[in-house]
XYZ file of C-alpha atoms in Angstrom:
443
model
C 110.322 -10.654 47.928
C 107.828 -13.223 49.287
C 108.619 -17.192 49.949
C 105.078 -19.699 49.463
C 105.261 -21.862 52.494
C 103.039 -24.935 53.228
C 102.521 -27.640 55.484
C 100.167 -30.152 57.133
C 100.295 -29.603 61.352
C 99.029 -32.292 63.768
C 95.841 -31.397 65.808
C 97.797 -31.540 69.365
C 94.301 -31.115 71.353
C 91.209 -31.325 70.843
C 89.301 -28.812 73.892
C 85.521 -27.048 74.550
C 87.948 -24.139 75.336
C 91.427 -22.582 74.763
C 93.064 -19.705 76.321
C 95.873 -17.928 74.328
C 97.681 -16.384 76.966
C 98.389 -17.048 80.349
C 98.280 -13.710 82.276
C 96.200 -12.647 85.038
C 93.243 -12.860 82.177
C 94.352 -15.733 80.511
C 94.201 -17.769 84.265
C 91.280 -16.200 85.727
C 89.662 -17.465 82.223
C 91.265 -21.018 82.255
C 90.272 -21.538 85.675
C 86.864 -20.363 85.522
C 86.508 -22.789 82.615
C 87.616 -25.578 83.815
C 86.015 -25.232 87.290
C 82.839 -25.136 85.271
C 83.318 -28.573 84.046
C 85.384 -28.132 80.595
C 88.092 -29.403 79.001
C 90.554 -26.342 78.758
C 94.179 -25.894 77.269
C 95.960 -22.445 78.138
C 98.670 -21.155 76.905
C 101.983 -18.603 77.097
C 104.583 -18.297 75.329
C 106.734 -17.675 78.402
C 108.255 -20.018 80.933
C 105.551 -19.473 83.866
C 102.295 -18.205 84.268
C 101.345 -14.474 85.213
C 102.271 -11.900 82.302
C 103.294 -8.799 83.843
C 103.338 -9.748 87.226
C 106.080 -12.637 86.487
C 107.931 -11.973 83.013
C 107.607 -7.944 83.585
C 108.261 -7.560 86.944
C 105.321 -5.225 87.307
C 105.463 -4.548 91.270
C 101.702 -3.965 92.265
C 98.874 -4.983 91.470
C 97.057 -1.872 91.988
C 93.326 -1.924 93.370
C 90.924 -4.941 94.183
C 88.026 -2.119 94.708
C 86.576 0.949 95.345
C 86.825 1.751 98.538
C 84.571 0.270 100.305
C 83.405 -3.114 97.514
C 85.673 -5.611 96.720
C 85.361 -5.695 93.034
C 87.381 -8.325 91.596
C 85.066 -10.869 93.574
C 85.748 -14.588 92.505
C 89.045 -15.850 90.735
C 90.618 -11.775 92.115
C 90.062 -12.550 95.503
C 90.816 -16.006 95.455
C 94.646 -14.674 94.407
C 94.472 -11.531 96.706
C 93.919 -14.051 99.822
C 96.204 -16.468 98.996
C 98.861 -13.780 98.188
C 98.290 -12.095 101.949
C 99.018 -15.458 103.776
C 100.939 -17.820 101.123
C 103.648 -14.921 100.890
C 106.731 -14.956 102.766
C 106.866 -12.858 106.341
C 109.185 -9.968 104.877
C 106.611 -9.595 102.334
C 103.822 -9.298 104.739
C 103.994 -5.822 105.687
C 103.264 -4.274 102.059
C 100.921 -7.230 100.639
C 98.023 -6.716 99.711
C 99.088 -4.707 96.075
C 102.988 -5.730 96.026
C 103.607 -9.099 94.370
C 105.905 -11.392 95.910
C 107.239 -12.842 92.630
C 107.749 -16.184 92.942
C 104.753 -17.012 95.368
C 102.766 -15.852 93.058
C 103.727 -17.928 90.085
C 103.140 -21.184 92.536
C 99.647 -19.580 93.485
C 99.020 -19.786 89.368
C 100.554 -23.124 89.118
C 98.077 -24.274 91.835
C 95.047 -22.733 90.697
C 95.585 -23.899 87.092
C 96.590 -27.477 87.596
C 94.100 -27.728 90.388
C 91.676 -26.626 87.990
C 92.083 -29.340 85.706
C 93.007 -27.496 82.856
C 95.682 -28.196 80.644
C 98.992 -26.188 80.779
C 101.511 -25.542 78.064
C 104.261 -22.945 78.289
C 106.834 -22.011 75.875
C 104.156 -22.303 73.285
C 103.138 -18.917 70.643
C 99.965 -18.198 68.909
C 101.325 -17.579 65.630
C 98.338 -18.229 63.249
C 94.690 -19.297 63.339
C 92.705 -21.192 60.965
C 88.922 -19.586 60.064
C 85.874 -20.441 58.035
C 82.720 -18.916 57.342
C 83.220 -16.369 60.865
C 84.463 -18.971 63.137
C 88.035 -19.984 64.106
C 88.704 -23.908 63.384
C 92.183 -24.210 64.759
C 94.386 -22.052 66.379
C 97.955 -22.506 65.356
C 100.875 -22.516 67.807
C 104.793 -22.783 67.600
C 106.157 -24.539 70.622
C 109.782 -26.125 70.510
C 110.772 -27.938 67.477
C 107.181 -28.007 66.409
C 104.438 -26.252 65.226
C 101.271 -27.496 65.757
C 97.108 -26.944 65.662
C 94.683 -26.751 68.384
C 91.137 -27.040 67.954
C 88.429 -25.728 69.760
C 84.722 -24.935 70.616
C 85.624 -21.422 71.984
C 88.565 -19.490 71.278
C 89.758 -16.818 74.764
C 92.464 -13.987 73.640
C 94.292 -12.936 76.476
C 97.899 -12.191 74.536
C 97.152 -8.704 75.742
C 98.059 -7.651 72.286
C 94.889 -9.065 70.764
C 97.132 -11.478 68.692
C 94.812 -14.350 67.993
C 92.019 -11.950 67.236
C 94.672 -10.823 64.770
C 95.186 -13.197 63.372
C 91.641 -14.539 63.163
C 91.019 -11.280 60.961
C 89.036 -9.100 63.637
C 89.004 -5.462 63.457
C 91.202 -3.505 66.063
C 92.109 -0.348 66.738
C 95.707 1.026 68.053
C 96.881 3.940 69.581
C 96.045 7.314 69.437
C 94.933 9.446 66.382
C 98.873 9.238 65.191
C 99.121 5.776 66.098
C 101.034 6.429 68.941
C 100.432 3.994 72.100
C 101.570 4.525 75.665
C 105.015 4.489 76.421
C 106.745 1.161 77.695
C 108.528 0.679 80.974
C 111.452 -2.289 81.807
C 110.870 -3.069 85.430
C 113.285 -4.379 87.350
C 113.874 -5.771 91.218
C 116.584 -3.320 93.391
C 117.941 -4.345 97.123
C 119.382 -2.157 99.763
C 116.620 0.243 100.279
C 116.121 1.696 103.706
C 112.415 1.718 103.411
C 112.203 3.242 106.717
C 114.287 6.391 105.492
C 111.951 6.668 102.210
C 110.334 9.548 101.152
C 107.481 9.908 98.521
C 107.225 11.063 95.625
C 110.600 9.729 93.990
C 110.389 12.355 91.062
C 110.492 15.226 93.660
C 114.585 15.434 92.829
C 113.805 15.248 88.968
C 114.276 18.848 88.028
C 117.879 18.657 89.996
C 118.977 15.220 88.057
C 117.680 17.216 85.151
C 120.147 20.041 85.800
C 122.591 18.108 86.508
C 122.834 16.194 83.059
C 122.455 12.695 84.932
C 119.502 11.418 82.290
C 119.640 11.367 78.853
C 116.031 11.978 78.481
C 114.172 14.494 80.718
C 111.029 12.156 81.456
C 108.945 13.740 84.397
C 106.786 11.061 84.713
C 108.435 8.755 87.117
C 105.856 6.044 88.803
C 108.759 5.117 91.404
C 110.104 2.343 93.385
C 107.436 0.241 95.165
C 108.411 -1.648 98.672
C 108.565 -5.457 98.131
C 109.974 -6.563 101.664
C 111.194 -4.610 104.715
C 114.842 -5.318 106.180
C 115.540 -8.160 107.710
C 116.548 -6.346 111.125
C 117.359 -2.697 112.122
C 120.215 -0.693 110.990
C 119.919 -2.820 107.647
C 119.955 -1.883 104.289
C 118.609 -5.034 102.464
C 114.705 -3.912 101.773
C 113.599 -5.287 98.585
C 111.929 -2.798 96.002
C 110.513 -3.216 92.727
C 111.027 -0.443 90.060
C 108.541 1.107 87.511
C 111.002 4.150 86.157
C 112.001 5.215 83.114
C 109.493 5.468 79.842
C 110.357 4.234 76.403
C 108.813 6.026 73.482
C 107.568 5.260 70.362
C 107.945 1.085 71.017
C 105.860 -0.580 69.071
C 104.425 -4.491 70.746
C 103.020 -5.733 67.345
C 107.177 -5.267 66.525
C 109.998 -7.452 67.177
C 112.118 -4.999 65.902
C 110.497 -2.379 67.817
C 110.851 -4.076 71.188
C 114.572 -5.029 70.487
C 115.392 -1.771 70.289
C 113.037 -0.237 73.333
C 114.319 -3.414 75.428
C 118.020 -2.414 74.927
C 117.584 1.553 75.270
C 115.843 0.296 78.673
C 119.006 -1.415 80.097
C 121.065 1.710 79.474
C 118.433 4.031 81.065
C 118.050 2.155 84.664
C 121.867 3.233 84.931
C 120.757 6.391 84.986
C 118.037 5.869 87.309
C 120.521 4.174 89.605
C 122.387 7.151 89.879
C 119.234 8.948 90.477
C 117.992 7.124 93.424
C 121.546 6.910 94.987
C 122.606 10.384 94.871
C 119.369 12.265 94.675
C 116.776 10.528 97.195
C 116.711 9.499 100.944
C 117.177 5.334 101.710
C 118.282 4.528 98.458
C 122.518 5.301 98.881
C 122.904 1.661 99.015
C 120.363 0.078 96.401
C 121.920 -2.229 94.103
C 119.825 -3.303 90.807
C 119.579 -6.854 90.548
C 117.980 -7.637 87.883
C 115.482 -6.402 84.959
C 112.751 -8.221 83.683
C 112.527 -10.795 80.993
C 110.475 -8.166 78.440
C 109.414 -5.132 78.385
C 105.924 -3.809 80.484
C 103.621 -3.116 77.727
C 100.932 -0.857 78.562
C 99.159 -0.339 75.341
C 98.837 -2.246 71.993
C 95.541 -3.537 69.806
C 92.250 -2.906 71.135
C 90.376 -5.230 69.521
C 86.980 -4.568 68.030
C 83.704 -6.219 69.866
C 79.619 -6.442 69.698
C 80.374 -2.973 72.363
C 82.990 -0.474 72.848
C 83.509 1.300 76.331
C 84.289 4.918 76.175
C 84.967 7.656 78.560
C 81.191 8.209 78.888
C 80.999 4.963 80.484
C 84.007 6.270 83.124
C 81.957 9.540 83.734
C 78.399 8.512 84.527
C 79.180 5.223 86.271
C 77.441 3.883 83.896
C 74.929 0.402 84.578
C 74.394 -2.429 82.020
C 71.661 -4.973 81.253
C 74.642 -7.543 80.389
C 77.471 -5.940 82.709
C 79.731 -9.054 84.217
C 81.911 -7.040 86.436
C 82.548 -3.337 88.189
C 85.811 -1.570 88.133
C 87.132 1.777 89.251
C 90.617 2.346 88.539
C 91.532 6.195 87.579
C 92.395 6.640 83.900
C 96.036 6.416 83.574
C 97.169 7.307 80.173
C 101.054 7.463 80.424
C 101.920 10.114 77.619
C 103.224 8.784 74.134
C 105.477 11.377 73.827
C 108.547 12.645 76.060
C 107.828 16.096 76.470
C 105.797 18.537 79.296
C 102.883 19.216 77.705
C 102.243 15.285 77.181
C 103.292 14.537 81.281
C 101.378 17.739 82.042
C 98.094 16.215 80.028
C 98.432 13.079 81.426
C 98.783 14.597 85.465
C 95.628 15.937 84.527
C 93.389 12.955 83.284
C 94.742 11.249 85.892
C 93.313 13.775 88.361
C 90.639 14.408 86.932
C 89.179 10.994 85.891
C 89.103 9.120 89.181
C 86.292 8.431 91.966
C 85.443 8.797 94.870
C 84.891 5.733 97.663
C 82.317 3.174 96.532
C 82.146 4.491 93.075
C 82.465 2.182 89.742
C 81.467 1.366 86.325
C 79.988 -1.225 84.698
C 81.581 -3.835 82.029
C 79.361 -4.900 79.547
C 79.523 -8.519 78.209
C 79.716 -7.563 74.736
C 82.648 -5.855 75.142
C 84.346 -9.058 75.170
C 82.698 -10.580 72.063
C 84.934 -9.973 69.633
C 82.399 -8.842 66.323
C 82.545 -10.480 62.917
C 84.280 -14.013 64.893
C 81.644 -16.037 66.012
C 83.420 -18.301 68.672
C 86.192 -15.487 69.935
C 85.997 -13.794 72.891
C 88.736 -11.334 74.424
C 89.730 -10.301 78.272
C 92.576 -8.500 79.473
C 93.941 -5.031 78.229
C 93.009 -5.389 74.429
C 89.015 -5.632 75.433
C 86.955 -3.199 73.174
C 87.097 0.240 74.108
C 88.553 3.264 73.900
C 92.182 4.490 75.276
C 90.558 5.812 78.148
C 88.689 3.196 79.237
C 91.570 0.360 78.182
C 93.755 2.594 80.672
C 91.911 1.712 83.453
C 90.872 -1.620 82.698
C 94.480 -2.784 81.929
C 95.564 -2.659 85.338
C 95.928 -6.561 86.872
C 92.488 -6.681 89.059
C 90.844 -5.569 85.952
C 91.899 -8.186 83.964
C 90.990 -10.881 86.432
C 87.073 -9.390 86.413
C 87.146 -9.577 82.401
C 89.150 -12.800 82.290
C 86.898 -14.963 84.850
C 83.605 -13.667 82.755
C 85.167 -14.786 79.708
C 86.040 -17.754 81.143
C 82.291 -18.646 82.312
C 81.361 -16.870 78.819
C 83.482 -19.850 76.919
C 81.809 -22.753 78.828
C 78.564 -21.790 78.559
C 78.796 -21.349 74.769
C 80.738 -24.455 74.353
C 77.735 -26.034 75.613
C 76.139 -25.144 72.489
C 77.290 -24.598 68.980
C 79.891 -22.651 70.526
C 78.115 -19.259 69.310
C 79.482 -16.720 71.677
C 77.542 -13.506 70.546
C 74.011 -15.030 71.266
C 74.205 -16.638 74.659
C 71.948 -16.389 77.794
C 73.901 -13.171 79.326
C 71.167 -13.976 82.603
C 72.684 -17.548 82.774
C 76.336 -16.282 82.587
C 74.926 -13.319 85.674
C 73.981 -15.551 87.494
C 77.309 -18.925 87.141
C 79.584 -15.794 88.004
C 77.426 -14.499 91.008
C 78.067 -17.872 92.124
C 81.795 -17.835 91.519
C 81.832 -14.547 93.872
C 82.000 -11.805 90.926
C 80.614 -8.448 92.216
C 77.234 -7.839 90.379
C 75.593 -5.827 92.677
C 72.448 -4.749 89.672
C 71.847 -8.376 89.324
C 69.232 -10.277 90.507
């Protein structure tokens, strides 16, 4: 059965550049912009700034470089600094890669409305108007309302590729069955003696396992990561943030799909409690306290552009005429599938596909320009490339190179006829040299 449904929508702005989603891509790209002298709406359909960070509790950020180069140069270290010394003293001893929560969602704030760019949250990409290869108007359901926004240059950074969706460009998803990387609900834990801690947290598993205390024998177990120390010895009030427990076969393009993986999630962090306070040293007192708003989405559309980075590029560090960034994060595959041989396959890649100090790869330009759109671009974890490559890219840092070169991208070709396939790649070197991205083949 099928219902016709039409309606006439107000044009709510009118911008040179809009960003549809507002996570460590989406503000690295709305900043950029509007640093650069645009007018720039972002937007999120959550209720603050900083996708996984913020809404999924994610508890690192994972690398800023390689070693010895900071790589996420620009809008990356802008947030790394301000994160060391904006965060709060008990913090202090694990910053750099934890994430004080809600300093961090100020830091955004700041940088966005500082930026002069125009902020709306509680607002959802749900549409998008396109003519002859170019999106028109972007539609959006906020509260009570849905509306149109029109634009030179259109920025996906929904992480799921959704505007790009909807704007008809080709993606791909998942592996050769479909299959994407299992989920993860993160949540925030107190009463951890981090001083008693021992790594690696799954080192108990195969007892637990015995033991009957999880429903699902999942060896891959990322672990709890230290947020802040306790407050004075003898304590047990450390703060930790938890990335345990996979969930299989979720599906993000799915309502239905995350309603189910959301609720499984809950259950399983029961089990996980039991885990950490019966099985592992300075955890007999941790206490969950809460779990994230939704669900920490690895994986979902990868969406098609003028180039697509594959594990060739991760092997011989490769070099590009048009490359706006460096990165060097491992690949990190999580397996889509709860069983040995798929944590056994993914402990390997993850060994095996990682460098050494000082070494990167390149990201090319066009793999932001989304093909057969002509005034789309994409950052963030649904860039164009393969599931190796979007593995390592996904990770925060990586999404602030991508989003901050989209960002400069969008301006420049808003100063045009907002073409984003043909513009001077030199030009857009040389505006994010100046904004501090690492380009070290650029002169």
């Amino acid at each position: 059965m099928a219902v016709s449904y039409r309606k006439e929508l107000d044009v709510r702005y009118d911008v040179d550049v809009m960003v549809a989603g507002g996570g460590p891509a989406g503000v690295a790209a709305a900043v950029s912009a509007a640093r650069d002298g645009k007018s720039v709406l972002v937007v999120d359909r959550f209720s603050a700034f900083g996708g996984a960070a913020v809404t999924m509790l994610v508890p690192a950020f994972m690398m800023f470089g390689d070693g010895e180069n900071f790589l996420a140069g620009g809008i990356g270290r802008e947030i790394y600094d301000r994160v060391g010394s904006e965060a709060p003293p008990r913090y202090a001893k694990y910053c750099p890669m934890s994430i004080p929560v809600e300093t961090l969602k100020r830091i955004y704030d700041d940088m966005l409305l500082s930026s002069g760019a125009e902020v709306l949250l509680y607002a959802d990409v749900i549409d998008a108007v396109t003519e002859n290869g170019r999106i028109l108007y972007a539609v959006l359901s906020a509260r009570s309302e849905i509306f149109a926004v029109r634009a030179k240059v259109f920025i996906d950074c929904t992480g799921d590729g959704d505007l790009a969706y909807y704007a008809g460009a080709v993606s791909e998803f998942g592996d050769e069955k479909g299959k994407v990387m299992a989920a993860t609900l993160c949540g925030l834990w107190t009463g951890v003696e981090w001083s008693r801690v021992r790594k690696p947290d799954e080192r108990r598993l195969e007892d637990a396992f015995r033991d009957r205390v999880f429903t699902n024998e999942d060896r891959h177990l990322p672990g709890m990561w230290p947020l802040a120390a306790e407050s004075g010895e003898g304590t047990a009030d450390g703060i930790g943030g938890s990335n345990a427990g996979h969930l299989y076969d979720v599906d993000p393009r799915s309502a239905a799909s995350l309603t189910r993986g959301t609720i499984e999630a809950r259950k399983q962090l029961l089990e996980y409690r039991k885990y950490y306070r019966e099985y592992l040293e300075g955890y007999e007192d941790a206490e969950l306290l809460i779990t994230a708003p939704y669900l920490g989405i690895r994986e979902g559309r990868r969406i098609v552009s003028d180039y697509r980075m594959v594990l060739d590029d991760f092997l011989r560090r490769a070099d590009f005429e048009d490359e706006i960034g460096r990165y060097s994060y491992p690949v990190d595959i999580h397996a889509p599938v709860n069983d040995r041989a798929g944590y056994e396959k993914y402990h390997e890649e993850f060994m095996k596909y990682r460098y050494g100090r000082g070494e990167s790869y390149g990201i090319p330009y066009r793999a932001l320009a989304v093909k057969g759109v002509e005034n789309l671009l994409v950052a963030g974890r649904a860039v164009s490339s393969d599931r190796y490559m979007q593995s390592s890219l996904r990770v925060m840092p990586g999404c602030f190179i991508t989003g901050q070169a989209a960002g400069i991208a969008a301006s420049l070709a808003s100063e045009g006829d907002g073409g984003v396939h043909g513009i001077a790649v030199r030009e857009l070197q040389s505006r994010l040299k100046k904004n501090g991205a690492y380009l070290p083949n650029f002169r």
